[in-house]
PDB file of C-alpha atoms in Angstrom:
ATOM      1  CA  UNK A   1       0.000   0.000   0.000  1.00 49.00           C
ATOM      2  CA  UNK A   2       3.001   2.950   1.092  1.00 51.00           C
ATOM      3  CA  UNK A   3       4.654   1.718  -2.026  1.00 54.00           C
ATOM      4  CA  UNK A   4       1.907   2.982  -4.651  1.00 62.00           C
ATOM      5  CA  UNK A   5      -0.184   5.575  -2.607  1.00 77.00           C
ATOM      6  CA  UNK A   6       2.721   8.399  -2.533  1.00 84.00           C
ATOM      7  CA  UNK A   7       2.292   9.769  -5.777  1.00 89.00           C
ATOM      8  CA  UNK A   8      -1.989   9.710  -5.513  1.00 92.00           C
ATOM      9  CA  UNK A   9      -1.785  11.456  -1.759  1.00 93.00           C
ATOM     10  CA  UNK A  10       0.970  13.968  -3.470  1.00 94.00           C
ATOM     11  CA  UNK A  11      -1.097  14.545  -5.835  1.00 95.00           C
ATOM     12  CA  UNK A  12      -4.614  15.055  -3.375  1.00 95.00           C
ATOM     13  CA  UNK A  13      -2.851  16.792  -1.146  1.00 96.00           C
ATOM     14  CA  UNK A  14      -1.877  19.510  -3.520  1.00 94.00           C
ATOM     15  CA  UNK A  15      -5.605  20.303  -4.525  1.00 95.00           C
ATOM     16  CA  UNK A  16      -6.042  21.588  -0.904  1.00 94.00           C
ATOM     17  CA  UNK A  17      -3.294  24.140  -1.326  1.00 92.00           C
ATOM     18  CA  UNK A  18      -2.353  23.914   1.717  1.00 93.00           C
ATOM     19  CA  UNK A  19       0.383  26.831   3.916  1.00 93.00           C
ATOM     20  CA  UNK A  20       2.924  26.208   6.538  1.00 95.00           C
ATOM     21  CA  UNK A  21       0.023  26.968   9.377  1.00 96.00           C
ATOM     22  CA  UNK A  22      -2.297  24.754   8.451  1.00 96.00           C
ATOM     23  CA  UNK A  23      -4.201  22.387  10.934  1.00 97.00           C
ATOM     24  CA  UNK A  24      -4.886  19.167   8.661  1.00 97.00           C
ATOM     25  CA  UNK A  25      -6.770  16.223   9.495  1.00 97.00           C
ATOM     26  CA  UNK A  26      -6.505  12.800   7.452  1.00 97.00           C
ATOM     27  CA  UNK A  27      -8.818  10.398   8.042  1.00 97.00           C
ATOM     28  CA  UNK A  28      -7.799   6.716   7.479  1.00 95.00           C
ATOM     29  CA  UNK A  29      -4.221   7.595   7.763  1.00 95.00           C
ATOM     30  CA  UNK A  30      -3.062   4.227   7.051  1.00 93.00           C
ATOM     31  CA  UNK A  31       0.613   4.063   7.103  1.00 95.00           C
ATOM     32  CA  UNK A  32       1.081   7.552   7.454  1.00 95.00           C
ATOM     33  CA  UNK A  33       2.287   8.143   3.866  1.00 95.00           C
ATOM     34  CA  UNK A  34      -0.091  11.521   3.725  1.00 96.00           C
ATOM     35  CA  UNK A  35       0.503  12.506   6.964  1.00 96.00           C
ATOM     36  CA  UNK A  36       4.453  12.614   6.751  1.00 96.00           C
ATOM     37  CA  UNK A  37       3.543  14.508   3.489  1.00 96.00           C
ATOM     38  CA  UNK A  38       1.072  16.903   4.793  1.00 96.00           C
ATOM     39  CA  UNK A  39       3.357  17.374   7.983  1.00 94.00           C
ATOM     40  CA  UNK A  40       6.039  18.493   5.909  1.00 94.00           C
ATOM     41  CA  UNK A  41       4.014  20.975   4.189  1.00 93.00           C
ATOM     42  CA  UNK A  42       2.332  22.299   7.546  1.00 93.00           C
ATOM     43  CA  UNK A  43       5.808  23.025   9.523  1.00 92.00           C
ATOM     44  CA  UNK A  44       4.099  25.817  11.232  1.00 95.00           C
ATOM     45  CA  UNK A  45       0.784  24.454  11.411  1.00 95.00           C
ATOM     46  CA  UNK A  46      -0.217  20.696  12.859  1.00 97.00           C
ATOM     47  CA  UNK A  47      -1.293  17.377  11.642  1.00 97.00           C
ATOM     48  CA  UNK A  48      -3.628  15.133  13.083  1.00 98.00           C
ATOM     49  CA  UNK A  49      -4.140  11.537  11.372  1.00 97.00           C
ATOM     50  CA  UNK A  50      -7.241   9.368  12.615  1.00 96.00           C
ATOM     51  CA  UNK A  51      -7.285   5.103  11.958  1.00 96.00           C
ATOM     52  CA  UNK A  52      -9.316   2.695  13.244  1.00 94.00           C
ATOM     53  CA  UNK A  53      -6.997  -0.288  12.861  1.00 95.00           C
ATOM     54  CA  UNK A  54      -4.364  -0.292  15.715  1.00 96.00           C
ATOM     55  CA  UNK A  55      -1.908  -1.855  13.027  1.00 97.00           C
ATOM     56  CA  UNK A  56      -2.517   1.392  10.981  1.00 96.00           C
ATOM     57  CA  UNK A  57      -2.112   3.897  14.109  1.00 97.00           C
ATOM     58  CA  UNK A  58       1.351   1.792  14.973  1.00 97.00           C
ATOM     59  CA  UNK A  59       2.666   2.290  11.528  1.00 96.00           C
ATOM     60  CA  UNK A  60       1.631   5.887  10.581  1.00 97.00           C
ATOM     61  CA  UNK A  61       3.421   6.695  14.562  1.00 97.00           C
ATOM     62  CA  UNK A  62       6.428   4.940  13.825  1.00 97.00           C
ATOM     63  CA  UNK A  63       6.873   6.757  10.345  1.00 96.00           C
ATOM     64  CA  UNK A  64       6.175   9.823  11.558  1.00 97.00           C
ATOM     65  CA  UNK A  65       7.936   9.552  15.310  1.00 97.00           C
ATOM     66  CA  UNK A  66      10.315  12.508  14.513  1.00 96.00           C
ATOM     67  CA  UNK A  67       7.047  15.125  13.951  1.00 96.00           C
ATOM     68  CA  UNK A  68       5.466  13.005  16.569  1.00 97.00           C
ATOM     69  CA  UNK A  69       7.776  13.627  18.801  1.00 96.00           C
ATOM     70  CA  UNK A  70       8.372  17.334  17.785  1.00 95.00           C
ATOM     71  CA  UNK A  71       4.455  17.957  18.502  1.00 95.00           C
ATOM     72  CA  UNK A  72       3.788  18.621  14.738  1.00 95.00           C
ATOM     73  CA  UNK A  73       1.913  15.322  14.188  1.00 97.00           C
ATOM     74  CA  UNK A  74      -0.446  13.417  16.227  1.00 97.00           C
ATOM     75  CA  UNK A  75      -1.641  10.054  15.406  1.00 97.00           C
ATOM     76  CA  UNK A  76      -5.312   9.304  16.912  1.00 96.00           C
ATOM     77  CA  UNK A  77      -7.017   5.910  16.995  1.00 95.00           C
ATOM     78  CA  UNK A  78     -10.715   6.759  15.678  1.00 92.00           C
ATOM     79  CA  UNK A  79     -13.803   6.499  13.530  1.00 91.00           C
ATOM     80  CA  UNK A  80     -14.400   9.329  10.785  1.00 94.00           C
ATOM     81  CA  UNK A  81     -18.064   8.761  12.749  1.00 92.00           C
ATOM     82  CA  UNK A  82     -16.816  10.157  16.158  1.00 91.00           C
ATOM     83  CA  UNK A  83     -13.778  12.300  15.419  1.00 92.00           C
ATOM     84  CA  UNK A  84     -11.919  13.081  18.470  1.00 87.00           C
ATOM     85  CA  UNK A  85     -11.107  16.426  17.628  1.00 93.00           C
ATOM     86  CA  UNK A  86     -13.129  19.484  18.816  1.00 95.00           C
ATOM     87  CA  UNK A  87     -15.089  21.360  16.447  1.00 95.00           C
ATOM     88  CA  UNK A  88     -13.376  24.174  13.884  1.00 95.00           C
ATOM     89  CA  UNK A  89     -10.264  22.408  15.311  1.00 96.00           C
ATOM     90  CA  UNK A  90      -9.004  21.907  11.229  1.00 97.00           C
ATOM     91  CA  UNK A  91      -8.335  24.200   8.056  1.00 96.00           C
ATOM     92  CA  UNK A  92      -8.382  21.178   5.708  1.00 96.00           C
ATOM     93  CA  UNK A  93      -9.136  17.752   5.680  1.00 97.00           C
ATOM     94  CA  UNK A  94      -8.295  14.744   3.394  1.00 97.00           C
ATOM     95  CA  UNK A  95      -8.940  10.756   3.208  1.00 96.00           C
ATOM     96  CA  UNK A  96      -8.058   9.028   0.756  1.00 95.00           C
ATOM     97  CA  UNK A  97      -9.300   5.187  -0.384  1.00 91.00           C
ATOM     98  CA  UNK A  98     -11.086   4.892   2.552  1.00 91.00           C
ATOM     99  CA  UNK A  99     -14.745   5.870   1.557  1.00 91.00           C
ATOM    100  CA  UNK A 100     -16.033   2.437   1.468  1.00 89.00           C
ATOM    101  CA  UNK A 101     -14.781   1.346   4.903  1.00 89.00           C
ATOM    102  CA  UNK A 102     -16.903   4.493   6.515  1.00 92.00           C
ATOM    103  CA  UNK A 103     -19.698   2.770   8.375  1.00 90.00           C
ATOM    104  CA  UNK A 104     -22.169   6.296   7.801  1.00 93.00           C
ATOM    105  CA  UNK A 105     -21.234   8.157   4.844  1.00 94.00           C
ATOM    106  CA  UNK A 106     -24.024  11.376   6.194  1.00 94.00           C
ATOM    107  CA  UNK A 107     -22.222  10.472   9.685  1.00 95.00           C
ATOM    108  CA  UNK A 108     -19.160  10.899   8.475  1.00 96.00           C
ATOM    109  CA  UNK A 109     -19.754  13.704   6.026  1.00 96.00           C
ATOM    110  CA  UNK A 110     -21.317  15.677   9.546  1.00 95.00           C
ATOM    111  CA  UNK A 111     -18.389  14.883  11.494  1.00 95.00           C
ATOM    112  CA  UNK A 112     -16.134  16.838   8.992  1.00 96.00           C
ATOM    113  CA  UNK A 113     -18.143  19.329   8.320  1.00 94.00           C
ATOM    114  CA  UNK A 114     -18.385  19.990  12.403  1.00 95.00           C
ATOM    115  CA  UNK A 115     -14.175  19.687  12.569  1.00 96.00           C
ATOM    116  CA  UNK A 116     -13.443  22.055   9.922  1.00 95.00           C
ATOM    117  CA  UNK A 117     -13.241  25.688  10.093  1.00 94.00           C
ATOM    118  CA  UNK A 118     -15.584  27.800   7.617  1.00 90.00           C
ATOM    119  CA  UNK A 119     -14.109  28.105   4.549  1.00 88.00           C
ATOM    120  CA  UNK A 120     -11.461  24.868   5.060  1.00 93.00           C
ATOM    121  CA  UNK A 121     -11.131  22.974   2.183  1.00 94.00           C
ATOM    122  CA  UNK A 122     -11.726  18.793   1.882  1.00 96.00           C
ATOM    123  CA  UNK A 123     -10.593  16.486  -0.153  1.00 97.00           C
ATOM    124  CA  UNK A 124     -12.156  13.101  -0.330  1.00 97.00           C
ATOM    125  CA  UNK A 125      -9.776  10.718  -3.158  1.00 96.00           C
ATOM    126  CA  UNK A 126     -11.757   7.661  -4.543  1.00 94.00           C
ATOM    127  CA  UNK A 127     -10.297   4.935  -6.490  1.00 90.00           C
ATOM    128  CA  UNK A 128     -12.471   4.411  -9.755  1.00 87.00           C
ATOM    129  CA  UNK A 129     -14.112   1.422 -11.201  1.00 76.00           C
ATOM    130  CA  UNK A 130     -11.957  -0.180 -14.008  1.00 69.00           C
ATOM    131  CA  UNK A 131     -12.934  -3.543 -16.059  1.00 69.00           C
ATOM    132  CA  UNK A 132      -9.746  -4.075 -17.259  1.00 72.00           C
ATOM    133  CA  UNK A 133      -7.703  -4.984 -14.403  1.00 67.00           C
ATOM    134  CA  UNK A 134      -7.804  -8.356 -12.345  1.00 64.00           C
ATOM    135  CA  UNK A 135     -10.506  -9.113  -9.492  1.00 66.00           C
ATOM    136  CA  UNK A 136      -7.571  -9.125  -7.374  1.00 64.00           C
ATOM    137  CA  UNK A 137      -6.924  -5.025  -8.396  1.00 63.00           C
ATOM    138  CA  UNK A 138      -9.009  -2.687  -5.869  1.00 61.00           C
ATOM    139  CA  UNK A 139      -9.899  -0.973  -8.866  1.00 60.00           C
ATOM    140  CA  UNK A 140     -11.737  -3.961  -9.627  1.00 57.00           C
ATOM    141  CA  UNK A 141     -14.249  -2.692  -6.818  1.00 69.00           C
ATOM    142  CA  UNK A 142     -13.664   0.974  -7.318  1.00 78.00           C
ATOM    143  CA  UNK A 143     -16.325   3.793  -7.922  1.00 80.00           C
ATOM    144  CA  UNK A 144     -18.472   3.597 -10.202  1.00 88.00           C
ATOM    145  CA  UNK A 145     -19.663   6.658 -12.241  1.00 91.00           C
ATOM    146  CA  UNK A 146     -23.094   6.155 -10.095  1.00 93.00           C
ATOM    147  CA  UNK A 147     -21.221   6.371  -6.850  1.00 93.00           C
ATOM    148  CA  UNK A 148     -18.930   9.145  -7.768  1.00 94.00           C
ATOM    149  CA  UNK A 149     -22.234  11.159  -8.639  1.00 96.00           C
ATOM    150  CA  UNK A 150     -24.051  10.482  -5.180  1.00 95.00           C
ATOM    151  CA  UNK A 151     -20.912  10.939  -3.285  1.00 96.00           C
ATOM    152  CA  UNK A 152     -20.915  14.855  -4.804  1.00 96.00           C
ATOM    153  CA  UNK A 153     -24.692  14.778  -3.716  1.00 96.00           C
ATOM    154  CA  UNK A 154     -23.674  13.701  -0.280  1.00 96.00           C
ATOM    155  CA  UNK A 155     -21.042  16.214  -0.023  1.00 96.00           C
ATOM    156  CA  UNK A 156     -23.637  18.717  -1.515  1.00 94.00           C
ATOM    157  CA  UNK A 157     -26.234  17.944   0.791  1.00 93.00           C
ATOM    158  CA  UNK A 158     -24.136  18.169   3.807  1.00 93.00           C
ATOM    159  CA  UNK A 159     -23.410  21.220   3.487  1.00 90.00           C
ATOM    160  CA  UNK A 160     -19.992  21.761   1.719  1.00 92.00           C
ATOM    161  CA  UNK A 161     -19.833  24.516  -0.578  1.00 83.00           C
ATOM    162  CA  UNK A 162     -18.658  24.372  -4.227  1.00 90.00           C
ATOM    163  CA  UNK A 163     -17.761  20.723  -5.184  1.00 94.00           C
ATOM    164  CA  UNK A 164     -15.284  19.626  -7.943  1.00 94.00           C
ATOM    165  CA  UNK A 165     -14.194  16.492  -9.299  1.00 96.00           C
ATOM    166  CA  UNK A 166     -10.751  15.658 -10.279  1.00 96.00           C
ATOM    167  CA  UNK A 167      -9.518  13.278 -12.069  1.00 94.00           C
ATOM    168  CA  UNK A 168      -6.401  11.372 -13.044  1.00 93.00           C
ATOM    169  CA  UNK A 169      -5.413   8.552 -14.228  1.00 88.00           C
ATOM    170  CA  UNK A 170      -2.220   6.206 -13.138  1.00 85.00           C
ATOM    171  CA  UNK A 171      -0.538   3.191 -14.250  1.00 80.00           C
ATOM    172  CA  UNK A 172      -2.329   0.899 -11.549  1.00 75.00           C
ATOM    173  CA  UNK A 173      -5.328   2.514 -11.182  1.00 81.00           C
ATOM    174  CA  UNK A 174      -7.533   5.910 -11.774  1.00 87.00           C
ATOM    175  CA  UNK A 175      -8.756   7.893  -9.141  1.00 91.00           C
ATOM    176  CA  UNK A 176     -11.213  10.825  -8.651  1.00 95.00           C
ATOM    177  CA  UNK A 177     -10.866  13.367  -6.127  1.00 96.00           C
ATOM    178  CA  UNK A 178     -13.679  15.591  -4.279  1.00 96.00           C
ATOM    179  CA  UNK A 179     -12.494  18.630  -3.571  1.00 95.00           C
ATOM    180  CA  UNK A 180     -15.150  20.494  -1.136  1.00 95.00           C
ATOM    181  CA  UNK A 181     -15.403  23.624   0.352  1.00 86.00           C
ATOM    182  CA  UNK A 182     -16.572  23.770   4.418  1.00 67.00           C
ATOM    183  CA  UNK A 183     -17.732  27.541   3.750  1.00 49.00           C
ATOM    184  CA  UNK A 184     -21.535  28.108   5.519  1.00 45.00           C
ATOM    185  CA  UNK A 185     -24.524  29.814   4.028  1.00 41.00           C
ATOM    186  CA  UNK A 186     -23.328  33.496   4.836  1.00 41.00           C
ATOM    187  CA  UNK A 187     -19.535  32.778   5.281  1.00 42.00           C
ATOM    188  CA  UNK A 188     -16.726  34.971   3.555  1.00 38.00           C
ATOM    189  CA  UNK A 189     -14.260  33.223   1.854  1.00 36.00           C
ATOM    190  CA  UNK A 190     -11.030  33.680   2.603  1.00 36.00           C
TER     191      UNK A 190
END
Protein backbone atom coordinates (compact mmCIF):
# COMPACT_ATOMS: atom_id res chain seq x y z
CA UNK A 1 0.00 0.00 0.00
CA UNK A 2 3.00 2.95 1.09
CA UNK A 3 4.65 1.72 -2.03
CA UNK A 4 1.91 2.98 -4.65
CA UNK A 5 -0.18 5.58 -2.61
CA UNK A 6 2.72 8.40 -2.53
CA UNK A 7 2.29 9.77 -5.78
CA UNK A 8 -1.99 9.71 -5.51
CA UNK A 9 -1.79 11.46 -1.76
CA UNK A 10 0.97 13.97 -3.47
CA UNK A 11 -1.10 14.54 -5.84
CA UNK A 12 -4.61 15.05 -3.37
CA UNK A 13 -2.85 16.79 -1.15
CA UNK A 14 -1.88 19.51 -3.52
CA UNK A 15 -5.60 20.30 -4.53
CA UNK A 16 -6.04 21.59 -0.90
CA UNK A 17 -3.29 24.14 -1.33
CA UNK A 18 -2.35 23.91 1.72
CA UNK A 19 0.38 26.83 3.92
CA UNK A 20 2.92 26.21 6.54
CA UNK A 21 0.02 26.97 9.38
CA UNK A 22 -2.30 24.75 8.45
CA UNK A 23 -4.20 22.39 10.93
CA UNK A 24 -4.89 19.17 8.66
CA UNK A 25 -6.77 16.22 9.49
CA UNK A 26 -6.50 12.80 7.45
CA UNK A 27 -8.82 10.40 8.04
CA UNK A 28 -7.80 6.72 7.48
CA UNK A 29 -4.22 7.59 7.76
CA UNK A 30 -3.06 4.23 7.05
CA UNK A 31 0.61 4.06 7.10
CA UNK A 32 1.08 7.55 7.45
CA UNK A 33 2.29 8.14 3.87
CA UNK A 34 -0.09 11.52 3.73
CA UNK A 35 0.50 12.51 6.96
CA UNK A 36 4.45 12.61 6.75
CA UNK A 37 3.54 14.51 3.49
CA UNK A 38 1.07 16.90 4.79
CA UNK A 39 3.36 17.37 7.98
CA UNK A 40 6.04 18.49 5.91
CA UNK A 41 4.01 20.98 4.19
CA UNK A 42 2.33 22.30 7.55
CA UNK A 43 5.81 23.02 9.52
CA UNK A 44 4.10 25.82 11.23
CA UNK A 45 0.78 24.45 11.41
CA UNK A 46 -0.22 20.70 12.86
CA UNK A 47 -1.29 17.38 11.64
CA UNK A 48 -3.63 15.13 13.08
CA UNK A 49 -4.14 11.54 11.37
CA UNK A 50 -7.24 9.37 12.61
CA UNK A 51 -7.28 5.10 11.96
CA UNK A 52 -9.32 2.69 13.24
CA UNK A 53 -7.00 -0.29 12.86
CA UNK A 54 -4.36 -0.29 15.71
CA UNK A 55 -1.91 -1.86 13.03
CA UNK A 56 -2.52 1.39 10.98
CA UNK A 57 -2.11 3.90 14.11
CA UNK A 58 1.35 1.79 14.97
CA UNK A 59 2.67 2.29 11.53
CA UNK A 60 1.63 5.89 10.58
CA UNK A 61 3.42 6.69 14.56
CA UNK A 62 6.43 4.94 13.83
CA UNK A 63 6.87 6.76 10.35
CA UNK A 64 6.18 9.82 11.56
CA UNK A 65 7.94 9.55 15.31
CA UNK A 66 10.31 12.51 14.51
CA UNK A 67 7.05 15.13 13.95
CA UNK A 68 5.47 13.00 16.57
CA UNK A 69 7.78 13.63 18.80
CA UNK A 70 8.37 17.33 17.79
CA UNK A 71 4.46 17.96 18.50
CA UNK A 72 3.79 18.62 14.74
CA UNK A 73 1.91 15.32 14.19
CA UNK A 74 -0.45 13.42 16.23
CA UNK A 75 -1.64 10.05 15.41
CA UNK A 76 -5.31 9.30 16.91
CA UNK A 77 -7.02 5.91 16.99
CA UNK A 78 -10.71 6.76 15.68
CA UNK A 79 -13.80 6.50 13.53
CA UNK A 80 -14.40 9.33 10.79
CA UNK A 81 -18.06 8.76 12.75
CA UNK A 82 -16.82 10.16 16.16
CA UNK A 83 -13.78 12.30 15.42
CA UNK A 84 -11.92 13.08 18.47
CA UNK A 85 -11.11 16.43 17.63
CA UNK A 86 -13.13 19.48 18.82
CA UNK A 87 -15.09 21.36 16.45
CA UNK A 88 -13.38 24.17 13.88
CA UNK A 89 -10.26 22.41 15.31
CA UNK A 90 -9.00 21.91 11.23
CA UNK A 91 -8.34 24.20 8.06
CA UNK A 92 -8.38 21.18 5.71
CA UNK A 93 -9.14 17.75 5.68
CA UNK A 94 -8.30 14.74 3.39
CA UNK A 95 -8.94 10.76 3.21
CA UNK A 96 -8.06 9.03 0.76
CA UNK A 97 -9.30 5.19 -0.38
CA UNK A 98 -11.09 4.89 2.55
CA UNK A 99 -14.75 5.87 1.56
CA UNK A 100 -16.03 2.44 1.47
CA UNK A 101 -14.78 1.35 4.90
CA UNK A 102 -16.90 4.49 6.51
CA UNK A 103 -19.70 2.77 8.37
CA UNK A 104 -22.17 6.30 7.80
CA UNK A 105 -21.23 8.16 4.84
CA UNK A 106 -24.02 11.38 6.19
CA UNK A 107 -22.22 10.47 9.69
CA UNK A 108 -19.16 10.90 8.47
CA UNK A 109 -19.75 13.70 6.03
CA UNK A 110 -21.32 15.68 9.55
CA UNK A 111 -18.39 14.88 11.49
CA UNK A 112 -16.13 16.84 8.99
CA UNK A 113 -18.14 19.33 8.32
CA UNK A 114 -18.39 19.99 12.40
CA UNK A 115 -14.18 19.69 12.57
CA UNK A 116 -13.44 22.05 9.92
CA UNK A 117 -13.24 25.69 10.09
CA UNK A 118 -15.58 27.80 7.62
CA UNK A 119 -14.11 28.11 4.55
CA UNK A 120 -11.46 24.87 5.06
CA UNK A 121 -11.13 22.97 2.18
CA UNK A 122 -11.73 18.79 1.88
CA UNK A 123 -10.59 16.49 -0.15
CA UNK A 124 -12.16 13.10 -0.33
CA UNK A 125 -9.78 10.72 -3.16
CA UNK A 126 -11.76 7.66 -4.54
CA UNK A 127 -10.30 4.94 -6.49
CA UNK A 128 -12.47 4.41 -9.75
CA UNK A 129 -14.11 1.42 -11.20
CA UNK A 130 -11.96 -0.18 -14.01
CA UNK A 131 -12.93 -3.54 -16.06
CA UNK A 132 -9.75 -4.08 -17.26
CA UNK A 133 -7.70 -4.98 -14.40
CA UNK A 134 -7.80 -8.36 -12.34
CA UNK A 135 -10.51 -9.11 -9.49
CA UNK A 136 -7.57 -9.13 -7.37
CA UNK A 137 -6.92 -5.03 -8.40
CA UNK A 138 -9.01 -2.69 -5.87
CA UNK A 139 -9.90 -0.97 -8.87
CA UNK A 140 -11.74 -3.96 -9.63
CA UNK A 141 -14.25 -2.69 -6.82
CA UNK A 142 -13.66 0.97 -7.32
CA UNK A 143 -16.32 3.79 -7.92
CA UNK A 144 -18.47 3.60 -10.20
CA UNK A 145 -19.66 6.66 -12.24
CA UNK A 146 -23.09 6.16 -10.09
CA UNK A 147 -21.22 6.37 -6.85
CA UNK A 148 -18.93 9.14 -7.77
CA UNK A 149 -22.23 11.16 -8.64
CA UNK A 150 -24.05 10.48 -5.18
CA UNK A 151 -20.91 10.94 -3.28
CA UNK A 152 -20.92 14.86 -4.80
CA UNK A 153 -24.69 14.78 -3.72
CA UNK A 154 -23.67 13.70 -0.28
CA UNK A 155 -21.04 16.21 -0.02
CA UNK A 156 -23.64 18.72 -1.51
CA UNK A 157 -26.23 17.94 0.79
CA UNK A 158 -24.14 18.17 3.81
CA UNK A 159 -23.41 21.22 3.49
CA UNK A 160 -19.99 21.76 1.72
CA UNK A 161 -19.83 24.52 -0.58
CA UNK A 162 -18.66 24.37 -4.23
CA UNK A 163 -17.76 20.72 -5.18
CA UNK A 164 -15.28 19.63 -7.94
CA UNK A 165 -14.19 16.49 -9.30
CA UNK A 166 -10.75 15.66 -10.28
CA UNK A 167 -9.52 13.28 -12.07
CA UNK A 168 -6.40 11.37 -13.04
CA UNK A 169 -5.41 8.55 -14.23
CA UNK A 170 -2.22 6.21 -13.14
CA UNK A 171 -0.54 3.19 -14.25
CA UNK A 172 -2.33 0.90 -11.55
CA UNK A 173 -5.33 2.51 -11.18
CA UNK A 174 -7.53 5.91 -11.77
CA UNK A 175 -8.76 7.89 -9.14
CA UNK A 176 -11.21 10.82 -8.65
CA UNK A 177 -10.87 13.37 -6.13
CA UNK A 178 -13.68 15.59 -4.28
CA UNK A 179 -12.49 18.63 -3.57
CA UNK A 180 -15.15 20.49 -1.14
CA UNK A 181 -15.40 23.62 0.35
CA UNK A 182 -16.57 23.77 4.42
CA UNK A 183 -17.73 27.54 3.75
CA UNK A 184 -21.54 28.11 5.52
CA UNK A 185 -24.52 29.81 4.03
CA UNK A 186 -23.33 33.50 4.84
CA UNK A 187 -19.54 32.78 5.28
CA UNK A 188 -16.73 34.97 3.55
CA UNK A 189 -14.26 33.22 1.85
CA UNK A 190 -11.03 33.68 2.60
Amino acid sequence: MARHSGPVHDWGLGLLNLVAEDRILDVGCGPGIALAMAGDLAREGHVVGVDSSPVMVAQARRRNRAAVAAGRVAVRSGDVASLPSPPGAFTAAYSANCLPFWLSRSCGLAELRRVLRPGGGMVLVVRMHREDVSPANPSARGFTEDQLERLVSDVRHSGFGPVVVHRRQWPRETTAAVLASGRRAGDRPG
